[in-house]
Coordinates of C-alpha atoms in Angstrom, one line a residue:
Chain A
G22 CA 100.4 23.2 102.3
E23 CA 101.3 24.0 105.8
D24 CA 102.3 27.7 106.6
V25 CA 103.9 28.8 109.7
E26 CA 104.1 32.5 110.6
Q27 CA 106.2 34.3 113.4
S28 CA 107.3 37.7 114.0
L29 CA 110.9 38.6 113.0
F30 CA 112.0 40.4 116.1
L31 CA 111.4 40.6 119.8
S32 CA 113.2 42.7 122.3
V33 CA 113.1 42.1 126.1
R34 CA 115.1 43.4 129.1
E35 CA 117.2 41.0 131.0
G36 CA 115.2 39.3 133.8
D37 CA 111.9 39.9 132.1
S38 CA 109.8 37.0 130.6
S39 CA 110.1 36.6 126.7
V40 CA 107.0 35.4 124.9
I41 CA 107.5 34.3 121.2
N42 CA 104.3 33.7 119.2
C43 CA 103.8 31.4 116.2
T44 CA 100.7 30.6 114.1
Y45 CA 100.2 27.6 111.7
T46 CA 97.8 26.7 109.3
D47 CA 97.3 22.8 109.1
S48 CA 95.0 21.6 111.9
S49 CA 96.1 18.0 111.3
S50 CA 99.7 18.9 112.6
T51 CA 100.3 16.4 115.3
Y52 CA 103.5 17.8 117.0
L53 CA 104.8 21.3 117.3
Y54 CA 108.4 22.3 117.9
W55 CA 110.6 25.2 119.0
Y56 CA 114.1 25.1 117.8
K57 CA 116.9 27.6 118.9
Q58 CA 119.7 28.8 116.8
E59 CA 122.7 30.6 118.3
P60 CA 125.0 32.6 116.1
G61 CA 127.1 30.5 113.8
A62 CA 125.4 27.2 115.0
G63 CA 122.7 24.8 113.6
L64 CA 119.2 24.6 114.9
Q65 CA 118.9 22.9 118.4
L66 CA 115.6 21.3 119.5
L67 CA 114.4 23.1 122.6
T68 CA 111.1 21.4 123.1
Y69 CA 108.0 20.0 121.4
I70 CA 104.3 19.7 122.3
F71 CA 101.8 17.0 121.2
S72 CA 98.5 18.6 119.5
N73 CA 96.3 17.2 122.3
M74 CA 98.1 19.1 125.1
D75 CA 97.6 22.7 125.8
M76 CA 100.6 23.5 127.9
K77 CA 104.0 21.8 128.5
Q78 CA 106.6 23.3 130.9
D79 CA 110.2 22.5 131.1
Q80 CA 112.3 24.6 133.6
R81 CA 112.2 28.1 132.3
L82 CA 110.3 27.2 129.2
T83 CA 106.6 27.2 128.9
V84 CA 105.0 26.1 125.7
L85 CA 101.2 27.1 125.2
L86 CA 99.2 25.6 122.4
N87 CA 95.7 26.9 121.4
K88 CA 94.7 24.2 118.8
K89 CA 91.4 25.9 118.0
D90 CA 93.2 29.1 117.0
K91 CA 96.4 27.2 115.7
H92 CA 98.5 29.4 118.0
L93 CA 101.7 28.3 119.6
S94 CA 103.8 30.4 122.0
L95 CA 107.0 29.9 123.8
R96 CA 107.5 31.7 127.1
I97 CA 111.0 32.0 128.4
A98 CA 111.1 33.1 132.3
D99 CA 113.8 35.3 133.5
T100 CA 115.4 35.9 130.2
Q101 CA 119.2 35.9 130.4
T102 CA 121.8 37.1 127.9
G103 CA 122.5 33.5 126.8
D104 CA 118.9 33.3 125.6
S105 CA 119.8 35.7 122.7
A106 CA 119.2 33.6 119.5
I107 CA 116.8 33.0 116.7
Y108 CA 113.8 30.9 117.7
F109 CA 112.2 28.8 115.0
C110 CA 108.6 27.4 115.3
A111 CA 107.9 24.2 113.4
A112 CA 104.9 22.0 112.6
D113 CA 104.7 18.5 111.3
K114 CA 102.7 18.1 108.1
G115 CA 100.1 15.8 109.5
G116 CA 98.5 13.0 107.7
G117 CA 101.5 10.9 107.9
A118 CA 103.4 13.4 105.5
D119 CA 107.2 13.7 105.9
G120 CA 109.0 16.5 107.4
L121 CA 108.5 19.8 109.2
T122 CA 107.4 23.2 108.1
F123 CA 109.6 26.0 109.7
G124 CA 108.6 29.6 110.2
K125 CA 111.1 32.3 109.5
G126 CA 112.4 32.6 113.0
T127 CA 112.2 35.3 115.6
H128 CA 115.3 37.2 116.7
L129 CA 115.3 37.5 120.5
I130 CA 117.3 40.6 121.5
I131 CA 118.1 41.0 125.2
Q132 CA 118.6 44.5 126.5
P133 CA 120.7 45.0 129.6
Chain B
D2 CA 126.6 10.0 119.3
A3 CA 128.5 12.7 117.8
G4 CA 125.5 14.3 116.3
V5 CA 125.1 15.3 112.6
I6 CA 128.4 16.1 111.0
Q7 CA 128.9 18.4 108.2
S8 CA 132.0 19.3 106.4
P9 CA 133.5 21.7 105.4
R10 CA 132.3 24.3 108.0
H11 CA 133.3 27.1 105.8
E12 CA 133.9 27.2 102.0
V13 CA 134.9 30.2 99.9
T14 CA 134.9 29.5 96.1
E15 CA 134.8 31.5 92.9
M16 CA 131.9 31.6 90.5
G17 CA 131.7 28.7 88.2
Q18 CA 133.6 26.3 90.4
E19 CA 132.1 23.1 91.7
V20 CA 131.3 22.9 95.3
T21 CA 130.5 19.6 97.3
L22 CA 129.1 19.7 100.8
R23 CA 129.0 16.6 102.9
C24 CA 127.0 15.3 105.7
K25 CA 127.0 12.3 108.1
P26 CA 123.7 11.7 109.7
I27 CA 123.0 10.2 113.2
S28 CA 123.6 6.6 113.3
G29 CA 120.3 4.7 112.9
H30 CA 118.3 7.8 111.5
D31 CA 116.4 6.9 108.3
Y32 CA 115.4 10.5 107.1
L33 CA 118.0 13.2 105.9
F34 CA 117.2 16.6 104.9
W35 CA 119.1 19.4 103.3
Y36 CA 118.2 23.0 104.0
R37 CA 119.5 26.3 102.9
Q38 CA 119.3 29.5 105.0
T39 CA 119.7 33.1 103.9
M40 CA 118.6 36.3 105.5
M41 CA 116.1 37.0 102.6
R42 CA 114.5 33.6 102.4
G43 CA 115.0 32.0 105.8
L44 CA 115.2 28.3 106.1
E45 CA 114.4 26.5 102.8
L46 CA 114.1 22.8 102.4
L47 CA 116.0 21.7 99.4
I48 CA 115.5 17.9 99.3
Y49 CA 115.1 14.9 101.6
F50 CA 115.9 11.2 101.7
N51 CA 114.3 8.3 103.3
N52 CA 116.3 5.1 103.6
N53 CA 118.8 6.7 101.1
V54 CA 116.1 7.3 98.6
P55 CA 115.4 10.8 97.4
I56 CA 111.8 11.5 98.1
D57 CA 111.1 15.2 97.4
D58 CA 113.5 17.4 95.6
S59 CA 111.0 20.2 94.7
G60 CA 113.1 22.6 96.8
M61 CA 116.2 22.3 94.8
P62 CA 116.6 25.8 93.0
E63 CA 117.7 24.4 89.6
D64 CA 119.7 21.9 87.9
R65 CA 123.0 23.2 89.1
F66 CA 122.1 21.5 92.4
S67 CA 122.2 17.8 92.9
A68 CA 122.2 15.6 96.0
K69 CA 123.1 12.0 96.6
M70 CA 123.0 9.5 99.5
P71 CA 125.0 6.4 98.5
N72 CA 124.6 4.8 101.9
A73 CA 122.9 5.3 105.4
S74 CA 125.8 7.1 106.8
F75 CA 126.8 9.8 104.0
S76 CA 125.1 12.4 101.8
T77 CA 126.6 15.1 99.4
L78 CA 125.0 18.2 98.1
K79 CA 126.8 19.4 94.9
I80 CA 126.5 22.8 93.2
Q81 CA 127.9 22.8 89.6
P82 CA 128.6 25.6 88.6
S83 CA 128.3 27.8 91.5
E84 CA 127.0 31.4 91.4
P85 CA 127.2 34.3 93.9
R86 CA 123.5 33.9 94.7
D87 CA 124.3 30.4 96.0
S88 CA 126.0 32.1 99.0
A89 CA 124.1 30.9 102.2
V90 CA 124.4 28.5 105.1
Y91 CA 123.6 24.9 104.1
F92 CA 122.3 22.7 106.8
C93 CA 121.8 18.9 107.0
A94 CA 119.5 17.4 109.4
S95 CA 118.4 13.8 110.2
S96 CA 115.6 12.2 112.0
F97 CA 114.2 8.8 112.9
R98 CA 110.6 8.4 112.0
D99 CA 109.2 6.5 114.9
S100 CA 105.4 6.4 115.8
Y101 CA 105.6 9.6 117.6
T102 CA 107.6 12.6 116.4
D103 CA 109.4 13.9 113.5
T104 CA 112.1 15.6 115.5
Q105 CA 114.9 16.6 113.3
Y106 CA 118.5 17.1 114.5
F107 CA 120.6 19.6 112.7
G108 CA 124.3 19.7 111.9
P109 CA 126.4 22.8 112.4
G110 CA 126.0 23.9 108.8
T111 CA 128.3 25.0 105.9
R112 CA 128.8 28.6 105.3
L113 CA 129.3 28.8 101.6
T114 CA 130.6 32.1 99.9
V115 CA 130.7 32.2 96.1
L116 CA 132.8 35.1 95.0

């Protein structure tokens, strides 16, 4: 089955760019997602990208997809303290199967 | 829409007691998912329903866990008897499977503590 991997922690200085990386294994995944979880809250959809795109930009967020390497990244420009959260990468299961496979989440830590 | 609603938000119970977690999905969504989140294991899918029918319960840890969806607007996850290792945050999510995405919308979660 699908496996989604991401590093557990990322520490950046306020005002710098954050880049959170993710790899997945199922090349038939059609959509890939980024979710954000703030303390004490549920997961909130940030953005998603269709597998035939290689980039999607939405304000401070840029998603890059390298389908050949099955690598997904989320870049947050001008990182703010409010960006401190856990970021989950997720992939659909492809082939019409139901549901998403989530990574374990990357804790983004903002240094002043 | 109010989003996915879960209750209670916090539950503290003693080992051996029955616990029932509740979820109201977003109106019109045809999929409902139950997840468990712990520090050790991350986010685990327990079970999901499509049009109120359980499709895959392979993530349910053991027979002490059961889930029902009697109608399109309500689902329960029951643990009987509860054990300390069941302490976790339980999330419900719903989605509408159109021809494009499987975007899931999460509730705020129920934090369960079993003493």
